[in-house]
Amino acid sequence: MKRKVVLLWLSVVIATSAASDDDDTPIVRFQEYLRINTAHPNPNYAAAVSYLTSQARSLQLQTTVFEFVQGKPLLLVTWPGSDPSLPSLLLNSHMDSVPAEPSKWIHPPFDAHKTDDGNIFARGAQDDKSIAMQYLEAIRLLKSKSFHPLRTLHLSYVPDEETGGLHGWQMFAKSKEFHSLNVGFMMDEGQASLGDEFRVFYADRTPWNLVIKAVGMPGHGSRMYDGGAMENLMKSVEIMTRFRHTQFDLVKAGLAAHSEVISVNPVYLKSGIPSSVSLTGFVMNVQPSEAEAGFDIRLPPTADPDMVRKRIMDEWAPAHKNMTFQIVEKGPLRDYVGRPLMTPTDDSNPWWSIFKQAVTSAGGRLAKPEILSSTTDARYIRQLGIPVLGFSPMANTPILLHDHNEFLKDSVYLTGIKVYESIISSLSSYEGNSS
């Protein structure tokens, strides 16, 4: 009887130990972070910071929280290097994500459900909670091998990237706290690749929000005359559409990538006199005296912003046609000395060579460096003259950022940890001059 009790006790201990191990794996920790709802309009930043801080402290890493705007915390995790005089490294990710529509998902977007084939469904799985945890998991592996960095390594977990970074990186980049870090090189988010090569980005496109307004004399709906508000606005839209076609034709002909041209897309049109009795909701026999349209414009760093402004002024919204315009530039196009916001991807940039070799050493292959078609927080750092590469190691993966049913395969996630292990080891061991 005593022997049976002992065997039963051992079985319980072994089973409890196995369950404990299963509950503390890189995949489980990733799922735990994904379950924190940081989607706009009410991202739970406090829970995200708390979780990331606990993970960092379990690795004996230093943590600091900055709050440049109340309710918008920015977490900085630091692994001190043996030579603090060398410029440091910074790996960035954002805590927030875009909203999700649960009714249009196969699995609830904040359950982090893992299917039998290893796909983890969650908002933020690709954009970009994966790299946030991969950084920490790579450090976990390096510490288990008693690795010590020569250069200090920082991890930044920032708010509000999805809404423009105005309360996150824009303020952090201007702060004395950031400048005290002496950052020499930074890595930020990238995108998935449909093939077996990892994509890497050396620049972003900069978004402009353009609003064009036209005014004119109102008139009876039956009359035809020149200079009406809607007429002038429609002519403007036609001119802009022709420009859009010239840019898109370059892409369709294979002469340029989507991210290398200026994109112009109409996003709203507002005009007309509201009516509660009309079937259309508008007065149909009056030509309105005001009309307005909004456009999303994306400029690659190679574009000349002064020439674009001139085109808007002379062709798209000319004052002699009773038109006005407003441009909201959501980020810089040039750095502090007037250079385009591009990070070199050749031997003139020692960080590029080290990064490329580190990816190769981990068994990966890089695709041709690209300009990101959208925009990230990297633009605020490149403006300071600091080189930044956008990179998310997700090969053979559909691009699902901001889409329904966003997911990342567990094996792809685990491969990314090994890639970052090689990258962090190589970059933090670099002894050369990188000022």
Tab-separated table of C-alpha atoms in Angstrom:
chain	number	residue	atom	x	y	z
A	1	MET	CA	0.000	0.000	0.000
A	2	LYS	CA	2.836	2.385	0.844
A	3	ARG	CA	4.494	1.717	-2.523
A	4	LYS	CA	1.245	2.588	-4.353
A	5	VAL	CA	0.984	5.883	-2.440
A	6	VAL	CA	4.553	6.802	-3.352
A	7	LEU	CA	3.960	5.978	-7.006
A	8	LEU	CA	0.760	8.020	-6.986
A	9	TRP	CA	2.605	10.965	-5.396
A	10	LEU	CA	5.351	10.760	-8.025
A	11	SER	CA	2.749	10.679	-10.812
A	12	VAL	CA	1.097	13.827	-9.452
A	13	VAL	CA	4.460	15.634	-9.157
A	14	ILE	CA	5.478	14.674	-12.695
A	15	ALA	CA	2.081	15.675	-14.095
A	16	THR	CA	2.118	18.995	-12.223
A	17	SER	CA	5.654	19.710	-13.429
A	18	ALA	CA	4.713	18.934	-17.030
A	19	ALA	CA	1.658	21.163	-16.818
A	20	SER	CA	3.780	23.939	-15.339
A	21	ASP	CA	6.295	23.620	-18.177
A	22	ASP	CA	3.494	23.705	-20.732
A	23	ASP	CA	2.176	26.898	-19.153
A	24	ASP	CA	5.504	28.712	-19.451
A	25	THR	CA	6.708	28.528	-23.034
A	26	PRO	CA	7.512	31.188	-25.638
A	27	ILE	CA	4.191	30.469	-27.372
A	28	VAL	CA	2.167	30.714	-24.157
A	29	ARG	CA	3.861	33.973	-23.213
A	30	PHE	CA	3.107	35.324	-26.690
A	31	GLN	CA	-0.546	34.344	-26.322
A	32	GLU	CA	-0.731	36.025	-22.921
A	33	TYR	CA	0.470	39.308	-24.395
A	34	LEU	CA	-1.930	39.006	-27.350
A	35	ARG	CA	-4.874	38.628	-24.961
A	36	ILE	CA	-4.300	42.117	-23.591
A	37	ASN	CA	-6.696	44.317	-25.553
A	38	THR	CA	-4.674	47.315	-26.685
A	39	ALA	CA	-6.896	48.150	-29.653
A	40	HIS	CA	-8.073	51.681	-30.229
A	41	PRO	CA	-10.064	53.620	-29.219
A	42	ASN	CA	-9.381	52.418	-25.643
A	43	PRO	CA	-6.078	50.524	-25.565
A	44	ASN	CA	-5.297	48.946	-22.191
A	45	TYR	CA	-1.761	50.283	-21.965
A	46	ALA	CA	-1.526	49.756	-18.203
A	47	ALA	CA	-2.020	46.001	-18.534
A	48	ALA	CA	0.443	45.783	-21.423
A	49	VAL	CA	3.131	47.705	-19.533
A	50	SER	CA	2.549	45.586	-16.435
A	51	TYR	CA	2.923	42.337	-18.368
A	52	LEU	CA	5.999	43.421	-20.328
A	53	THR	CA	7.608	44.761	-17.146
A	54	SER	CA	7.091	41.449	-15.371
A	55	GLN	CA	8.672	39.577	-18.282
A	56	ALA	CA	11.624	41.972	-18.402
A	57	ARG	CA	12.250	41.777	-14.661
A	58	SER	CA	12.145	37.988	-14.767
A	59	LEU	CA	15.221	38.342	-17.013
A	60	GLN	CA	16.894	40.809	-14.621
A	61	LEU	CA	16.508	43.653	-17.100
A	62	GLN	CA	16.084	47.278	-16.061
A	63	THR	CA	12.728	48.960	-16.715
A	64	THR	CA	11.664	52.610	-16.834
A	65	VAL	CA	8.254	54.058	-17.660
A	66	PHE	CA	7.898	57.505	-19.240
A	67	GLU	CA	4.584	59.302	-19.632
A	68	PHE	CA	4.826	62.403	-21.819
A	69	VAL	CA	1.024	62.530	-21.997
A	70	GLN	CA	-1.156	61.256	-19.180
A	71	GLY	CA	-2.446	57.770	-19.856
A	72	LYS	CA	0.095	57.141	-22.643
A	73	PRO	CA	2.932	55.192	-20.981
A	74	LEU	CA	6.144	54.331	-22.796
A	75	LEU	CA	8.142	51.419	-21.403
A	76	LEU	CA	11.924	51.297	-21.807
A	77	VAL	CA	13.713	48.015	-21.062
A	78	THR	CA	17.499	48.094	-20.756
A	79	TRP	CA	20.212	45.424	-20.834
A	80	PRO	CA	23.418	47.279	-19.893
A	81	GLY	CA	26.484	46.600	-22.002
A	82	SER	CA	30.008	46.191	-20.717
A	83	ASP	CA	31.117	49.360	-22.551
A	84	PRO	CA	28.521	52.105	-21.956
A	85	SER	CA	30.667	54.605	-23.883
A	86	LEU	CA	29.655	52.956	-27.172
A	87	PRO	CA	26.441	54.096	-28.888
A	88	SER	CA	23.561	51.888	-27.787
A	89	LEU	CA	21.099	49.758	-29.741
A	90	LEU	CA	17.327	50.177	-29.659
A	91	LEU	CA	14.679	47.655	-30.690
A	92	ASN	CA	11.224	49.222	-30.959
A	93	SER	CA	7.650	47.970	-31.062
A	94	HIS	CA	4.284	49.564	-30.396
A	95	MET	CA	1.760	48.324	-27.884
A	96	ASP	CA	-1.387	49.569	-29.598
A	97	SER	CA	-3.303	47.975	-32.426
A	98	VAL	CA	-6.133	48.908	-34.748
A	99	PRO	CA	-9.704	47.907	-33.821
A	100	ALA	CA	-11.078	44.491	-34.691
A	101	GLU	CA	-14.619	43.493	-35.672
A	102	PRO	CA	-15.214	40.249	-33.728
A	103	SER	CA	-18.204	39.221	-35.850
A	104	LYS	CA	-15.943	39.003	-38.903
A	105	TRP	CA	-13.297	36.802	-37.287
A	106	ILE	CA	-13.138	33.008	-37.277
A	107	HIS	CA	-11.875	33.125	-33.671
A	108	PRO	CA	-12.312	35.994	-31.176
A	109	PRO	CA	-9.582	38.575	-31.891
A	110	PHE	CA	-8.352	38.755	-28.290
A	111	ASP	CA	-8.471	35.068	-27.388
A	112	ALA	CA	-5.156	34.269	-29.105
A	113	HIS	CA	-6.626	30.935	-30.147
A	114	LYS	CA	-4.114	28.452	-31.569
A	115	THR	CA	-5.455	26.012	-34.138
A	116	ASP	CA	-4.289	22.432	-34.593
A	117	ASP	CA	-2.012	23.529	-37.455
A	118	GLY	CA	-0.320	26.144	-35.257
A	119	ASN	CA	-1.954	29.380	-36.446
A	120	ILE	CA	-2.406	31.874	-33.605
A	121	PHE	CA	-5.344	34.182	-34.339
A	122	ALA	CA	-5.246	37.567	-32.623
A	123	ARG	CA	-5.304	41.269	-33.345
A	124	GLY	CA	-1.665	42.338	-33.195
A	125	ALA	CA	-0.226	38.898	-33.974
A	126	GLN	CA	1.651	40.401	-36.922
A	127	ASP	CA	1.344	44.125	-36.170
A	128	ASP	CA	3.348	44.044	-34.065
A	129	LYS	CA	3.150	42.156	-30.780
A	130	SER	CA	5.190	39.335	-32.252
A	131	ILE	CA	8.455	41.288	-32.361
A	132	ALA	CA	7.736	42.774	-28.923
A	133	MET	CA	7.917	39.320	-27.353
A	134	GLN	CA	10.558	37.950	-29.721
A	135	TYR	CA	12.994	40.584	-28.451
A	136	LEU	CA	12.525	39.333	-24.885
A	137	GLU	CA	12.625	35.659	-25.862
A	138	ALA	CA	15.874	36.198	-27.784
A	139	ILE	CA	17.405	37.841	-24.698
A	140	ARG	CA	16.179	34.884	-22.631
A	141	LEU	CA	18.099	32.520	-24.907
A	142	LEU	CA	21.237	34.662	-24.854
A	143	LYS	CA	21.190	34.912	-21.071
A	144	SER	CA	20.806	31.133	-20.796
A	145	LYS	CA	24.098	30.905	-22.729
A	146	SER	CA	25.788	33.460	-20.435
A	147	PHE	CA	26.089	35.994	-23.244
A	148	HIS	CA	26.971	39.543	-22.211
A	149	PRO	CA	26.503	42.453	-24.645
A	150	LEU	CA	29.298	44.890	-25.323
A	151	ARG	CA	26.878	47.664	-26.250
A	152	THR	CA	23.869	48.560	-24.148
A	153	LEU	CA	20.606	47.258	-25.599
A	154	HIS	CA	17.275	49.052	-25.135
A	155	LEU	CA	13.784	47.807	-25.949
A	156	SER	CA	11.067	50.433	-26.339
A	157	TYR	CA	7.360	49.656	-26.080
A	158	VAL	CA	5.459	52.730	-27.216
A	159	PRO	CA	1.841	53.959	-27.399
A	160	ASP	CA	-0.226	55.379	-30.223
A	161	GLU	CA	1.778	54.298	-33.273
A	162	GLU	CA	-1.451	53.418	-35.038
A	163	THR	CA	-2.740	56.968	-34.565
A	164	GLY	CA	0.433	58.687	-35.763
A	165	GLY	CA	2.787	58.437	-32.789
A	166	LEU	CA	1.977	61.973	-31.666
A	167	HIS	CA	1.828	60.988	-27.975
A	168	GLY	CA	4.553	58.381	-28.273
A	169	TRP	CA	7.628	58.543	-30.458
A	170	GLN	CA	7.152	62.097	-31.655
A	171	MET	CA	7.494	63.345	-28.076
A	172	PHE	CA	10.057	60.732	-27.009
A	173	ALA	CA	12.396	61.589	-29.900
A	174	LYS	CA	12.479	65.222	-28.774
A	175	SER	CA	13.061	64.437	-25.111
A	176	LYS	CA	16.247	64.639	-23.063
A	177	GLU	CA	15.450	61.103	-21.872
A	178	PHE	CA	15.843	59.756	-25.390
A	179	HIS	CA	18.974	61.729	-26.197
A	180	SER	CA	20.618	60.444	-23.015
A	181	LEU	CA	20.384	56.906	-24.441
A	182	ASN	CA	23.021	57.719	-27.101
A	183	VAL	CA	21.338	55.465	-29.676
A	184	GLY	CA	23.524	54.520	-32.635
A	185	PHE	CA	21.165	52.146	-34.447
A	186	MET	CA	17.524	51.141	-34.205
A	187	MET	CA	15.251	48.410	-35.483
A	188	ASP	CA	11.499	48.790	-35.886
A	189	GLU	CA	8.617	46.804	-37.351
A	190	GLY	CA	8.410	45.462	-40.893
A	191	GLN	CA	5.895	43.244	-42.680
A	192	ALA	CA	5.351	39.592	-43.491
A	193	SER	CA	6.648	37.996	-46.680
A	194	LEU	CA	4.650	35.673	-48.908
A	195	GLY	CA	7.868	33.899	-49.913
A	196	ASP	CA	10.741	32.354	-48.006
A	197	GLU	CA	12.811	35.563	-47.792
A	198	PHE	CA	12.572	38.109	-44.994
A	199	ARG	CA	11.556	41.607	-46.055
A	200	VAL	CA	13.565	44.565	-44.767
A	201	PHE	CA	12.692	48.257	-45.076
A	202	TYR	CA	15.104	51.193	-45.221
A	203	ALA	CA	12.514	53.992	-45.444
A	204	ASP	CA	8.809	54.759	-45.017
A	205	ARG	CA	6.430	56.784	-47.092
A	206	THR	CA	5.162	59.932	-45.382
A	207	PRO	CA	1.405	60.532	-45.261
A	208	TRP	CA	-0.184	63.856	-46.095
A	209	ASN	CA	-3.857	64.516	-45.457
A	210	LEU	CA	-5.084	66.922	-48.124
A	211	VAL	CA	-8.434	68.705	-47.877
A	212	ILE	CA	-9.595	70.775	-50.867
A	213	LYS	CA	-12.512	73.200	-50.598
A	214	ALA	CA	-14.330	74.924	-53.435
A	215	VAL	CA	-16.873	77.728	-53.256
A	216	GLY	CA	-19.171	79.251	-55.864
A	217	MET	CA	-22.529	80.893	-56.394
A	218	PRO	CA	-25.485	78.633	-55.680
A	219	GLY	CA	-27.882	78.051	-58.516
A	220	HIS	CA	-31.013	76.284	-59.634
A	221	GLY	CA	-30.512	72.620	-60.404
A	222	SER	CA	-31.703	73.121	-63.968
A	223	ARG	CA	-29.120	75.733	-64.948
A	224	MET	CA	-25.700	75.166	-66.519
A	225	TYR	CA	-23.056	77.782	-65.776
A	226	ASP	CA	-19.348	78.058	-65.118
A	227	GLY	CA	-17.641	78.307	-61.758
A	228	GLY	CA	-19.928	76.285	-59.510
A	229	ALA	CA	-18.396	74.768	-56.387
A	230	MET	CA	-19.107	71.175	-57.373
A	231	GLU	CA	-17.981	71.765	-60.959
A	232	ASN	CA	-14.637	73.187	-59.894
A	233	LEU	CA	-14.089	70.436	-57.353
A	234	MET	CA	-14.924	67.713	-59.879
A	235	LYS	CA	-12.454	69.212	-62.373
A	236	SER	CA	-9.828	69.135	-59.629
A	237	VAL	CA	-10.576	65.488	-58.907
A	238	GLU	CA	-10.207	64.705	-62.631
A	239	ILE	CA	-6.755	66.326	-62.729
A	240	MET	CA	-5.669	64.481	-59.595
A	241	THR	CA	-6.976	61.227	-61.010
A	242	ARG	CA	-4.852	61.666	-64.143
A	243	PHE	CA	-1.784	62.187	-61.940
A	244	ARG	CA	-2.720	59.080	-59.954
A	245	HIS	CA	-2.909	57.093	-63.198
A	246	THR	CA	0.586	58.208	-64.261
A	247	GLN	CA	1.986	56.979	-60.946
A	248	PHE	CA	0.017	53.736	-60.965
A	249	ASP	CA	1.038	53.038	-64.564
A	250	LEU	CA	4.683	52.954	-63.427
A	251	VAL	CA	3.763	50.278	-60.895
A	252	LYS	CA	1.719	48.207	-63.326
A	253	ALA	CA	4.524	48.367	-65.886
A	254	GLY	CA	6.995	47.061	-63.318
A	255	LEU	CA	9.045	50.271	-63.420
A	256	ALA	CA	8.457	51.109	-59.745
A	257	ALA	CA	7.163	49.479	-56.593
A	258	HIS	CA	3.986	50.694	-54.906
A	259	SER	CA	6.090	52.291	-52.189
A	260	GLU	CA	8.288	54.175	-54.676
A	261	VAL	CA	5.565	56.359	-56.195
A	262	ILE	CA	3.309	59.113	-54.886
A	263	SER	CA	-0.108	57.662	-54.188
A	264	VAL	CA	-3.210	59.884	-54.233
A	265	ASN	CA	-6.469	58.357	-53.050
A	266	PRO	CA	-9.796	60.165	-52.466
A	267	VAL	CA	-11.276	59.249	-49.075
A	268	TYR	CA	-14.340	61.471	-48.716
A	269	LEU	CA	-16.558	63.936	-50.569
A	270	LYS	CA	-18.827	66.408	-48.782
A	271	SER	CA	-21.338	68.761	-50.367
A	272	GLY	CA	-25.045	69.327	-50.878
A	273	ILE	CA	-27.865	70.842	-48.812
A	274	PRO	CA	-29.425	68.329	-46.396
A	275	SER	CA	-33.170	67.726	-46.619
A	276	SER	CA	-35.419	65.710	-44.336
A	277	VAL	CA	-38.153	65.351	-46.953
A	278	SER	CA	-36.129	64.336	-49.997
A	279	LEU	CA	-35.721	60.629	-50.709
A	280	THR	CA	-31.998	61.226	-51.212
A	281	GLY	CA	-31.554	63.201	-48.019
A	282	PHE	CA	-30.435	66.244	-50.013
A	283	VAL	CA	-32.143	69.132	-51.821
A	284	MET	CA	-31.975	68.030	-55.451
A	285	ASN	CA	-32.860	71.250	-57.299
A	286	VAL	CA	-30.148	73.484	-55.781
A	287	GLN	CA	-26.518	73.498	-56.796
A	288	PRO	CA	-24.505	73.936	-53.559
A	289	SER	CA	-22.227	76.893	-52.911
A	290	GLU	CA	-19.595	74.793	-51.119
A	291	ALA	CA	-17.923	71.460	-51.812
A	292	GLU	CA	-15.091	69.626	-50.082
A	293	ALA	CA	-13.011	66.515	-50.698
A	294	GLY	CA	-10.328	64.732	-48.709
A	295	PHE	CA	-7.354	62.778	-50.033
A	296	ASP	CA	-4.782	60.422	-48.548
A	297	ILE	CA	-1.420	61.166	-50.166
A	298	ARG	CA	1.706	59.090	-49.503
A	299	LEU	CA	5.126	60.466	-50.454
A	300	PRO	CA	8.269	58.333	-50.743
A	301	PRO	CA	11.457	59.927	-49.359
A	302	THR	CA	12.646	60.495	-52.924
A	303	ALA	CA	9.745	62.884	-53.624
A	304	ASP	CA	10.277	66.633	-53.606
A	305	PRO	CA	7.715	68.023	-51.136
A	306	ASP	CA	8.024	71.564	-52.522
A	307	MET	CA	7.131	70.343	-56.004
A	308	VAL	CA	4.102	68.484	-54.651
A	309	ARG	CA	2.923	71.602	-52.811
A	310	LYS	CA	3.334	73.628	-56.018
A	311	ARG	CA	1.319	71.082	-57.983
A	312	ILE	CA	-1.488	71.299	-55.430
A	313	MET	CA	-1.445	75.081	-55.506
A	314	ASP	CA	-1.248	75.475	-59.297
A	315	GLU	CA	-3.226	72.511	-60.602
A	316	TRP	CA	-5.274	70.703	-57.965
A	317	ALA	CA	-6.649	73.635	-55.942
A	318	PRO	CA	-5.902	76.885	-57.808
A	319	ALA	CA	-7.030	80.040	-56.045
A	320	HIS	CA	-8.347	81.550	-59.295
A	321	LYS	CA	-10.926	78.762	-59.314
A	322	ASN	CA	-12.166	79.834	-55.861
A	323	MET	CA	-10.446	76.866	-54.246
A	324	THR	CA	-8.441	76.544	-51.044
A	325	PHE	CA	-6.544	73.641	-49.554
A	326	GLN	CA	-5.060	72.424	-46.305
A	327	ILE	CA	-2.229	69.937	-45.907
A	328	VAL	CA	-1.603	68.029	-42.693
A	329	GLU	CA	1.889	66.546	-42.937
A	330	LYS	CA	1.919	63.529	-40.637
A	331	GLY	CA	5.644	63.222	-40.167
A	332	PRO	CA	8.880	64.503	-41.681
A	333	LEU	CA	10.291	63.839	-45.157
A	334	ARG	CA	13.825	65.084	-44.444
A	335	ASP	CA	16.256	64.657	-41.564
A	336	TYR	CA	17.775	67.435	-39.478
A	337	VAL	CA	20.265	68.403	-42.219
A	338	GLY	CA	17.807	68.118	-45.111
A	339	ARG	CA	18.573	64.598	-46.329
A	340	PRO	CA	15.807	62.195	-47.419
A	341	LEU	CA	14.760	59.847	-44.596
A	342	MET	CA	16.520	56.740	-45.894
A	343	THR	CA	18.895	54.337	-44.169
A	344	PRO	CA	21.757	53.108	-46.406
A	345	THR	CA	21.692	49.390	-47.209
A	346	ASP	CA	25.234	49.006	-48.473
A	347	ASP	CA	28.757	48.802	-47.057
A	348	SER	CA	28.708	52.505	-46.179
A	349	ASN	CA	26.471	51.511	-43.280
A	350	PRO	CA	28.303	49.073	-40.960
A	351	TRP	CA	25.057	48.223	-39.194
A	352	TRP	CA	23.594	46.925	-42.465
A	353	SER	CA	26.492	44.543	-43.041
A	354	ILE	CA	26.293	43.177	-39.496
A	355	PHE	CA	22.514	42.802	-39.644
A	356	LYS	CA	22.624	41.027	-43.004
A	357	GLN	CA	25.277	38.578	-41.813
A	358	ALA	CA	23.359	37.899	-38.596
A	359	VAL	CA	20.219	36.959	-40.537
A	360	THR	CA	22.272	34.666	-42.780
A	361	SER	CA	23.909	33.046	-39.748
A	362	ALA	CA	20.450	32.230	-38.392
A	363	GLY	CA	19.576	30.445	-41.641
A	364	GLY	CA	17.510	33.260	-43.121
A	365	ARG	CA	17.659	35.139	-46.409
A	366	LEU	CA	16.863	38.775	-47.030
A	367	ALA	CA	14.801	40.044	-49.938
A	368	LYS	CA	15.776	43.215	-51.787
A	369	PRO	CA	15.519	46.152	-49.345
A	370	GLU	CA	12.310	48.160	-49.782
A	371	ILE	CA	10.575	51.399	-48.939
A	372	LEU	CA	7.590	50.625	-46.723
A	373	SER	CA	4.386	51.655	-48.491
A	374	SER	CA	2.818	52.857	-45.238
A	375	THR	CA	4.464	54.597	-42.294
A	376	THR	CA	5.867	53.712	-38.872
A	377	ASP	CA	7.471	55.392	-35.877
A	378	ALA	CA	10.848	54.950	-37.581
A	379	ARG	CA	10.439	58.291	-39.336
A	380	TYR	CA	10.889	60.191	-36.066
A	381	ILE	CA	14.235	58.500	-35.424
A	382	ARG	CA	15.519	58.758	-38.980
A	383	GLN	CA	14.825	62.490	-38.752
A	384	LEU	CA	17.549	62.632	-36.082
A	385	GLY	CA	20.037	61.067	-38.493
A	386	ILE	CA	19.963	57.681	-36.711
A	387	PRO	CA	19.881	54.654	-39.050
A	388	VAL	CA	16.770	52.478	-38.723
A	389	LEU	CA	15.774	49.222	-40.386
A	390	GLY	CA	12.206	47.914	-40.404
A	391	PHE	CA	12.135	44.156	-39.923
A	392	SER	CA	9.633	41.515	-38.806
A	393	PRO	CA	10.889	37.973	-39.482
A	394	MET	CA	7.718	36.398	-40.880
A	395	ALA	CA	8.449	34.374	-44.024
A	396	ASN	CA	5.869	32.305	-45.926
A	397	THR	CA	3.119	34.264	-44.208
A	398	PRO	CA	0.106	36.112	-45.663
A	399	ILE	CA	0.168	39.861	-45.011
A	400	LEU	CA	-2.719	40.386	-42.586
A	401	LEU	CA	-1.932	43.567	-40.669
A	402	HIS	CA	-5.174	45.518	-40.047
A	403	ASP	CA	-7.137	42.677	-41.692
A	404	HIS	CA	-9.776	40.346	-40.313
A	405	ASN	CA	-8.439	37.023	-38.982
A	406	GLU	CA	-4.899	38.270	-38.437
A	407	PHE	CA	-2.721	35.323	-37.424
A	408	LEU	CA	0.858	34.121	-37.130
A	409	LYS	CA	1.981	30.509	-37.269
A	410	ASP	CA	3.738	29.230	-34.141
A	411	SER	CA	6.717	27.839	-36.090
A	412	VAL	CA	7.200	31.208	-37.834
A	413	TYR	CA	7.142	32.953	-34.463
A	414	LEU	CA	9.721	30.563	-32.978
A	415	THR	CA	11.995	30.950	-36.009
A	416	GLY	CA	11.857	34.704	-35.503
A	417	ILE	CA	13.177	34.321	-31.959
A	418	LYS	CA	16.268	32.531	-33.254
A	419	VAL	CA	16.764	35.230	-35.879
A	420	TYR	CA	16.639	37.977	-33.252
A	421	GLU	CA	19.001	36.007	-31.046
A	422	SER	CA	21.564	36.151	-33.842
A	423	ILE	CA	20.832	39.816	-34.600
A	424	ILE	CA	21.099	40.984	-30.987
A	425	SER	CA	24.251	38.975	-30.410
A	426	SER	CA	25.940	40.356	-33.515
A	427	LEU	CA	24.876	43.991	-33.239
A	428	SER	CA	25.615	44.296	-29.537
A	429	SER	CA	29.094	42.813	-30.036
A	430	TYR	CA	30.112	45.306	-32.714
A	431	GLU	CA	33.244	47.166	-31.587
A	432	GLY	CA	33.657	49.564	-34.499
A	433	ASN	CA	33.012	53.278	-34.739
A	434	SER	CA	29.359	53.902	-35.526
A	435	SER	CA	28.902	57.485	-34.409
